[in-house]
mmCIF file of C-alpha atoms and ligand atoms in Angstrom:
data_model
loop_
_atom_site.group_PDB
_atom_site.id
_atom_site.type_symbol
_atom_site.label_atom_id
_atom_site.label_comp_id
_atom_site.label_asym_id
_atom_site.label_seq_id
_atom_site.Cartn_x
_atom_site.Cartn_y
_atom_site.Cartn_z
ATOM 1 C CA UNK A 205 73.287 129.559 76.150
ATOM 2 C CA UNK A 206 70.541 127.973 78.214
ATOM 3 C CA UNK A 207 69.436 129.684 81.360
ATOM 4 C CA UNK A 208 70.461 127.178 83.171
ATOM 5 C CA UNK A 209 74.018 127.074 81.748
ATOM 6 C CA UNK A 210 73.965 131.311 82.665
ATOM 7 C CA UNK A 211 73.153 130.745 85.555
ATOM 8 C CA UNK A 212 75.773 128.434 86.031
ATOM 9 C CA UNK A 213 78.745 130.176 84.541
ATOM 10 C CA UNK A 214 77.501 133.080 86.497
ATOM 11 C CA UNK A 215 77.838 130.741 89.604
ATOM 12 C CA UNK A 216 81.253 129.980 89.006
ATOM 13 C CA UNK A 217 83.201 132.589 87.441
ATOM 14 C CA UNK A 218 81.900 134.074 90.802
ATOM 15 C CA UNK A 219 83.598 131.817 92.905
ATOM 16 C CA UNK A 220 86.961 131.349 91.131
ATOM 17 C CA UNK A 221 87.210 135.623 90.960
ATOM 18 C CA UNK A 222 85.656 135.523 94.513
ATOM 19 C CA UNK A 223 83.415 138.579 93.552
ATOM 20 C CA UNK A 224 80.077 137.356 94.724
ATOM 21 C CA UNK A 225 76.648 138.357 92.585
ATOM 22 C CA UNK A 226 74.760 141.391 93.717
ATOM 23 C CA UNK A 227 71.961 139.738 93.466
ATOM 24 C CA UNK A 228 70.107 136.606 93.464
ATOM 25 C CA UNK A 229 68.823 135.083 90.454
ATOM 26 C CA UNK A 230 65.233 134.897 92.201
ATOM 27 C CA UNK A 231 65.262 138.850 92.498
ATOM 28 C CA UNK A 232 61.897 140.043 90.544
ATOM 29 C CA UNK A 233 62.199 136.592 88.577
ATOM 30 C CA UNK A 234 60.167 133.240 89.648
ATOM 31 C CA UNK A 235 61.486 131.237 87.339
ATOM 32 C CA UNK A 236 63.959 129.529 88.799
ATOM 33 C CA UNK A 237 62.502 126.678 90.605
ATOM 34 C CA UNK A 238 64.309 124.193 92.457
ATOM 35 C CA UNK A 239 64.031 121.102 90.069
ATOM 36 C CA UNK A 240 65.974 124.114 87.700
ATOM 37 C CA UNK A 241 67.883 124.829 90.398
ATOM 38 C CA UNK A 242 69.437 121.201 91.087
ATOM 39 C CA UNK A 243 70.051 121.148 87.531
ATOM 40 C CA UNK A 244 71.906 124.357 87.444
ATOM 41 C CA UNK A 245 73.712 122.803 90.385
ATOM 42 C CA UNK A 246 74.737 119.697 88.465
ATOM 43 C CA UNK A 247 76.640 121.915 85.982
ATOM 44 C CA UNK A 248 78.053 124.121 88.518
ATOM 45 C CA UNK A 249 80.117 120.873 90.032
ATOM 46 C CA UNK A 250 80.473 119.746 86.608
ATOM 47 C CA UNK A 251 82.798 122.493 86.003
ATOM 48 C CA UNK A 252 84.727 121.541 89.054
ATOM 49 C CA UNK A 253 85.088 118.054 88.189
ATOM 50 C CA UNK A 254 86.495 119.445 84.489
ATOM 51 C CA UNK A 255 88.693 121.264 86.456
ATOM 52 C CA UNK A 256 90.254 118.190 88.057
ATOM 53 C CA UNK A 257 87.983 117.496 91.257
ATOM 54 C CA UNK A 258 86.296 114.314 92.545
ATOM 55 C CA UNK A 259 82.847 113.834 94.130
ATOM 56 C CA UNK A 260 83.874 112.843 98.056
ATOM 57 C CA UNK A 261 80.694 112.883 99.396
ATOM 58 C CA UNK A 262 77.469 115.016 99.561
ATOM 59 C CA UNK A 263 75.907 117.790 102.336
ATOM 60 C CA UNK A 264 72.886 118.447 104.124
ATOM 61 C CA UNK A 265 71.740 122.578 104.396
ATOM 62 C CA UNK A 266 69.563 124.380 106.196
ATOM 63 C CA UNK A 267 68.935 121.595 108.390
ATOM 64 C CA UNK A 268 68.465 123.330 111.910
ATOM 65 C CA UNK A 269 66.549 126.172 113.326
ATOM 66 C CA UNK A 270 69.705 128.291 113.672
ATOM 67 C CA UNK A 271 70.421 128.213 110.488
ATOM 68 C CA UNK A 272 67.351 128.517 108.817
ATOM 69 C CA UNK A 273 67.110 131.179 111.010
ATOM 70 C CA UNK A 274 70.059 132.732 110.006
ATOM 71 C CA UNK A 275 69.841 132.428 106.606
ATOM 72 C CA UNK A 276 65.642 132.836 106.537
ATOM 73 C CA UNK A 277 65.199 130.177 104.590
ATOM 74 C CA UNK A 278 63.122 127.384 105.697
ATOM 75 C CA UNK A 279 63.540 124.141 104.003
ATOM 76 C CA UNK A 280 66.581 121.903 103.718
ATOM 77 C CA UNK A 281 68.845 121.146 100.617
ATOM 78 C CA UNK A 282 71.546 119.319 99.620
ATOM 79 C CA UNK A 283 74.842 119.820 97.542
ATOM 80 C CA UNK A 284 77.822 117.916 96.530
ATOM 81 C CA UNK A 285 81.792 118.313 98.176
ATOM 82 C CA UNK A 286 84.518 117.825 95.949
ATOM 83 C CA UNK A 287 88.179 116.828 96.973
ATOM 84 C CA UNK A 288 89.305 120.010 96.059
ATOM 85 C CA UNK A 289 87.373 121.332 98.728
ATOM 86 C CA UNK A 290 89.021 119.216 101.738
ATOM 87 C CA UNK A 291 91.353 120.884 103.652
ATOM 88 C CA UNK A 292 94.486 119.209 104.641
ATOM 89 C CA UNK A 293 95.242 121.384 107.406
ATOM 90 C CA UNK A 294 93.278 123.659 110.181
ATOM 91 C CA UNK A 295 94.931 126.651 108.141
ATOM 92 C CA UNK A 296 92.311 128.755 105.854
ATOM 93 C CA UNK A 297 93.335 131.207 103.212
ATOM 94 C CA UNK A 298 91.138 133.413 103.152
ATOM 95 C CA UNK A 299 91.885 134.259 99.951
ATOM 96 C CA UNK A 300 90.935 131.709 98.268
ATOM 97 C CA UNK A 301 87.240 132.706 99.458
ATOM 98 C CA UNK A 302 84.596 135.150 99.048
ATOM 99 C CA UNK A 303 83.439 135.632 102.678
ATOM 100 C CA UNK A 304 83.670 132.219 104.496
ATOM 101 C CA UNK A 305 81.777 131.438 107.272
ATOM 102 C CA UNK A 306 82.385 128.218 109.976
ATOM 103 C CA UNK A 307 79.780 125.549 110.930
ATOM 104 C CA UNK A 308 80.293 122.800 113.036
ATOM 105 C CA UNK A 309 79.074 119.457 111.721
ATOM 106 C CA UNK A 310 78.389 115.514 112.021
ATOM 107 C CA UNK A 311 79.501 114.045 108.932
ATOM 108 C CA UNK A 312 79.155 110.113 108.238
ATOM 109 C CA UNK A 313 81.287 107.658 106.262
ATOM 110 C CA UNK A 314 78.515 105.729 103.984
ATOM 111 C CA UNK A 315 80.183 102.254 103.547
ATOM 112 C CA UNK A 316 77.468 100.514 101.691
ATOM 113 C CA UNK A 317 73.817 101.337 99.910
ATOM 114 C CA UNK A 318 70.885 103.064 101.195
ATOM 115 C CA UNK A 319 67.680 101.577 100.170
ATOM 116 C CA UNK A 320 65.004 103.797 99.883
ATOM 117 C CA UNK A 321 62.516 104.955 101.468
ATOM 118 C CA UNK A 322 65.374 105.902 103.811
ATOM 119 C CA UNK A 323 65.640 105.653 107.512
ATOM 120 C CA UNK A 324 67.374 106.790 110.354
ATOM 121 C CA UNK A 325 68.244 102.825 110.695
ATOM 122 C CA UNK A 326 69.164 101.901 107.420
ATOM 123 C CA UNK A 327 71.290 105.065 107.259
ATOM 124 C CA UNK A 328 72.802 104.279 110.495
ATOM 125 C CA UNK A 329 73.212 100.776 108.967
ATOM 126 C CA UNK A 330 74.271 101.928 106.191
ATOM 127 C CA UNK A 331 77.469 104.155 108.081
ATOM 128 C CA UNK A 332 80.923 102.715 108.833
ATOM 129 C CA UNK A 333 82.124 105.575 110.862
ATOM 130 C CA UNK A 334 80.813 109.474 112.037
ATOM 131 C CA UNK A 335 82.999 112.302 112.881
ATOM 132 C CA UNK A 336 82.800 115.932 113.722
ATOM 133 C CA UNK A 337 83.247 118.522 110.554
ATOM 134 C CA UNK A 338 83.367 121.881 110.269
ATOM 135 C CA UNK A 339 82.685 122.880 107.247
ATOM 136 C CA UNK A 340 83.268 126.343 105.220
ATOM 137 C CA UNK A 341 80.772 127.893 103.791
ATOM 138 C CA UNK A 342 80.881 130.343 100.916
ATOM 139 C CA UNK A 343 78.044 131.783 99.334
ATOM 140 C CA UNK A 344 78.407 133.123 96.098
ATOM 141 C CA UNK A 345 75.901 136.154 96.711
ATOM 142 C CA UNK A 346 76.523 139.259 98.408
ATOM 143 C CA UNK A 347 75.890 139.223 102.067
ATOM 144 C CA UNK A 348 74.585 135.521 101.688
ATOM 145 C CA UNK A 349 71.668 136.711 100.818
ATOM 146 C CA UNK A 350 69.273 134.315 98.520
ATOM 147 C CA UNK A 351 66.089 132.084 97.965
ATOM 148 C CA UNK A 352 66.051 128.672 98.170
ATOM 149 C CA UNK A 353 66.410 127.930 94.709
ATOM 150 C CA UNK A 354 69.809 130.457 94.924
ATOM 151 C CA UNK A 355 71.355 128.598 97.230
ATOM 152 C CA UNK A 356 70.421 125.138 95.679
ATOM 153 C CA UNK A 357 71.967 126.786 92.428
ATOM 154 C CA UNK A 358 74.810 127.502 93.999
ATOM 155 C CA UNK A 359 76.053 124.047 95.425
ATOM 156 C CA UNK A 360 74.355 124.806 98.855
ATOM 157 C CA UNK A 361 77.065 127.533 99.488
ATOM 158 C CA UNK A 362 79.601 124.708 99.538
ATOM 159 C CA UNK A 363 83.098 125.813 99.847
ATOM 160 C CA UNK A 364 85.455 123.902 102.294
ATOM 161 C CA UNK A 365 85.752 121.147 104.706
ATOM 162 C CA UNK A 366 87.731 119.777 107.816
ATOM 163 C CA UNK A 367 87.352 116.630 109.385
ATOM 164 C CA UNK A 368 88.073 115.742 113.026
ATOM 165 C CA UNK A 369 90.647 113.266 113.590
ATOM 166 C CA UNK A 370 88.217 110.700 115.813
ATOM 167 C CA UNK A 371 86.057 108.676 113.795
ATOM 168 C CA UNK A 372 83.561 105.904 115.354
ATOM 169 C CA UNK A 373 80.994 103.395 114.990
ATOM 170 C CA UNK A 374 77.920 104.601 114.868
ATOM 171 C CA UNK A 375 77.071 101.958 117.339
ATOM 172 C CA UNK A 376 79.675 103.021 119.836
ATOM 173 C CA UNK A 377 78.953 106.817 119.170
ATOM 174 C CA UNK A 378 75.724 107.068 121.277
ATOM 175 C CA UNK A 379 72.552 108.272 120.462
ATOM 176 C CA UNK A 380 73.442 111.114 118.216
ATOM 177 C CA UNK A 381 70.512 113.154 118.926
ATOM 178 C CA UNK A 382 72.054 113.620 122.633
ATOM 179 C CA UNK A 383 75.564 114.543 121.382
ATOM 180 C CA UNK A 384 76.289 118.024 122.610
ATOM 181 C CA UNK A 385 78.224 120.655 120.247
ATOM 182 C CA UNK A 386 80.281 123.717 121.764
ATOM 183 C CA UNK A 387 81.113 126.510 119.044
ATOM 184 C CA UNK A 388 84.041 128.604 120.239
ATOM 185 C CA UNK A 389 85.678 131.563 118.687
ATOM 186 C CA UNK A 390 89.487 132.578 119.819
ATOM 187 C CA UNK A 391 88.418 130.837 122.891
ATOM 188 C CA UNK A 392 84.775 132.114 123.540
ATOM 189 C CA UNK A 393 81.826 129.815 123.382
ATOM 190 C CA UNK A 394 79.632 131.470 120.746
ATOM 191 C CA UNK A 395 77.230 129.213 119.821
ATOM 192 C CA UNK A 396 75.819 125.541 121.396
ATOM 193 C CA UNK A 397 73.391 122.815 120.414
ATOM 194 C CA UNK A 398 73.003 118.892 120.254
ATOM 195 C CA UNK A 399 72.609 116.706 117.420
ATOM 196 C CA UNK A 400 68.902 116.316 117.318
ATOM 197 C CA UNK A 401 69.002 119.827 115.850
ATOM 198 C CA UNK A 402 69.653 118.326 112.454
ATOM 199 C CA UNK A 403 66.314 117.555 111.279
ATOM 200 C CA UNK A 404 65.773 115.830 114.824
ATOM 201 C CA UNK A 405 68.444 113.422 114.174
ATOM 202 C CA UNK A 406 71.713 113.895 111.839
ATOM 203 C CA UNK A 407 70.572 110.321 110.947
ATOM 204 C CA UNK A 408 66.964 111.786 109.705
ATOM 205 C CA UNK A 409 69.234 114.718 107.320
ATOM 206 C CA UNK A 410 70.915 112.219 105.765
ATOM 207 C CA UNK A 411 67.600 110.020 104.915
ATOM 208 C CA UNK A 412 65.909 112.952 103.989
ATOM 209 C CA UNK A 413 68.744 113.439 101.192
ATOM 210 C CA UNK A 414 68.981 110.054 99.945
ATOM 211 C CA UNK A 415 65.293 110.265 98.900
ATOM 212 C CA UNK A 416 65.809 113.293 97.072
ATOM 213 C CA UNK A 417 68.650 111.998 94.920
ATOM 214 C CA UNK A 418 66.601 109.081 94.422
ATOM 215 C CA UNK A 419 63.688 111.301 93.032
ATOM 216 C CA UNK A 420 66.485 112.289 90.637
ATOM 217 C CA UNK A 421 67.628 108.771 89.755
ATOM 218 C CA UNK A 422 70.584 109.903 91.585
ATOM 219 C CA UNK A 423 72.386 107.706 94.576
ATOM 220 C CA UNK A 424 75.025 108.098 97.396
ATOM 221 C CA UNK A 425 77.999 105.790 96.503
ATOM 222 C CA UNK A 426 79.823 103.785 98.770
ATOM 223 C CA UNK A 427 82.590 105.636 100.502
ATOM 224 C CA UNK A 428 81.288 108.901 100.228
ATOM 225 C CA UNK A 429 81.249 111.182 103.464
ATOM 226 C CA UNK A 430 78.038 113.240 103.872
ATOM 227 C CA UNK A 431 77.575 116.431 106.306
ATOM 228 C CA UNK A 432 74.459 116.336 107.947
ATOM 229 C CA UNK A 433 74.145 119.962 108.264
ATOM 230 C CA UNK A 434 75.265 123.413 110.408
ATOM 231 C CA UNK A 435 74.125 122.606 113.936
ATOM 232 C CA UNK A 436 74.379 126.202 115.096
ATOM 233 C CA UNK A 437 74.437 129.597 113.533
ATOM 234 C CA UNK A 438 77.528 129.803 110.933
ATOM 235 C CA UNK A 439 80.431 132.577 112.264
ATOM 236 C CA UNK A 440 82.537 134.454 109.913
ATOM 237 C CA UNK A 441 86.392 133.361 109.688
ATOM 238 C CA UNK A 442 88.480 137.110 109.686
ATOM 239 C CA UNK A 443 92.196 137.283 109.994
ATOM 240 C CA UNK A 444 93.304 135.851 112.886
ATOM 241 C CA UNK A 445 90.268 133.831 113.764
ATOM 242 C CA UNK A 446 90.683 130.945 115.754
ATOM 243 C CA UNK A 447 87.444 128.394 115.256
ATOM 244 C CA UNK A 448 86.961 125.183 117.124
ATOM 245 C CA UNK A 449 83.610 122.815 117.031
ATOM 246 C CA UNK A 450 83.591 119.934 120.193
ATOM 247 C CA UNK A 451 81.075 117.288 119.598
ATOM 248 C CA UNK A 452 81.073 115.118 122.679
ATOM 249 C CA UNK A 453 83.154 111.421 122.089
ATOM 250 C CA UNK A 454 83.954 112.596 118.465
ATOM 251 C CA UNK A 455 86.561 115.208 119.530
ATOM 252 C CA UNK A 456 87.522 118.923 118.461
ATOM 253 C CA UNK A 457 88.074 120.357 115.194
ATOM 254 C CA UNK A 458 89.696 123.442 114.695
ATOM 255 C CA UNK A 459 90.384 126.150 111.574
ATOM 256 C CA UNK A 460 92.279 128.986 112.095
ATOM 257 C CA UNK A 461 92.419 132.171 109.103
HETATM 258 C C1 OOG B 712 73.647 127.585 102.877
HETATM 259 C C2 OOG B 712 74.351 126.304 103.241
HETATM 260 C C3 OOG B 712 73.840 125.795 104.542
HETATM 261 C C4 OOG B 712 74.175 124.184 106.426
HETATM 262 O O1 OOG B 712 74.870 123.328 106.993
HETATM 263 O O2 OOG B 712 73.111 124.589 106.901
HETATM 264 C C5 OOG B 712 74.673 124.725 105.155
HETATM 265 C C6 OOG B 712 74.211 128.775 103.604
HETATM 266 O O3 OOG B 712 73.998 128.890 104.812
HETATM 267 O O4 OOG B 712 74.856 129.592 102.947
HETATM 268 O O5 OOG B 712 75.695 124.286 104.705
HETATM 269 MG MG1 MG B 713 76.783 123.197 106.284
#
């Protein structure tokens, strides 16, 4: 076996036992780079896709100052959602995860092609609809803690998704940079921001991803939703846990554990 195919098993016979690794695979080896690492990531959602999933759509990570901040890691990536990671209700077993954390979200409906060099334009262009998200994260290290190629490895922690039930026009959506974003938990506001925090416009995170895939010969298909990224610090989900994300004319989103 190939390091990269270890590394990938390791990946996910971590995340369907839920026992996360003790350590990353960066630990006192440099090796993994994060060309390597987007290739161990390819495998790593191959296996889900054996397994029965479908590519939906794609994310953004580590996107905004809180959560590069948070996670002290200081460049973006992307990773790839599956169907089997959408939600169908606000209800999350937490069970089914290692130690999931919350993150509230723009996430875009691509209806057609992104030529590249992306823009914010041509990806706003590009967009039949945004909504608010929040998305689950799960990382499959202990305590979340990893490198940048880790985390790439890993599928940019990518675990679960809800989608808000309001989705416009970008056009009719208003400068997304402005929109403002209130983080509650079981009621209390933990956490605020705007849009612009994404990479100075969720617009920007997306057209910062689209060139990457395209450095990889790789593309966004029609119909895929994307998550631009975490817009605030990520909050753990325990028992009981009552989550909501309000991004202003795109509604409320809730998940409850
Ligand atoms: C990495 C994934 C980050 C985001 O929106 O910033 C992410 C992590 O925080 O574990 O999804
Ligand atoms: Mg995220």
């Amino acid at each position: 076996m190939s390091g990269v195919e270890a590394i990938a098993a390791a990946l996910d016979e971590a995340a369907l036992v839920r026992r996360p690794l003790q350590q990353p695979f960066t630990d006192g080896d440099a090796s993994l780079d994060v060309q390597t690492a987007y290739d161990v990531q390819r495998l790593v959602v191959g296996k889900r896709l054996e397994r029965g999933a479908r590519i939906v759509g794609a994310k953004l990570g580590l996107t905004s100052a809180a959560k590069q901040r948070q996670m002290q890691v200081d460049e973006p990536l992307y990773g790839w959602l599956t169907s089997d990671m959408v939600l169908g209700s606000p209800l999350v077993d937490l069970g089914a995860f290692i130690h999931v954390r919350a993150e509230p979200e723009i996430g875009f409906l691509i209806g057609r092609e992104i030529r590249t060099p992306a823009t914010v334009a041509g990806v706003l262009a590009a967009t039949d609809a945004v909504f608010a998200a929040i998305e689950l994260i799960d990382s499959r290290y202990d305590g979340f803690r990893f490198r940048h190629p880790d985390v790439i490895a890993d599928n940019a922690s990518s675990a679960g998704l809800v989608v808000g039930s309001v989705a416009r026009r970008p056009k009719e959506a208003g400068d997304l940079r402005l929109l403002g974003v209130v983080l509650r938990r079981n009621g209390a506001v933990v956490a605020t921001a705007a849009g612009a925090a994404a990479l100075g416009h969720p617009a920007a995170s997306v057209a910062w991803m689209v060139d990457r895939l395209a450095e990889r010969d790789e593309t966004l298909e029609p119909g895929s939703i994307v998550l631009s990224g975490g817009l605030t610090d990520a909050v753990p989900l325990e028992p009981g846990s009552v989550v909501t994300a309000e991004i202003e004319g795109l509604g409320t989103v809730e998940v409850r554990a």
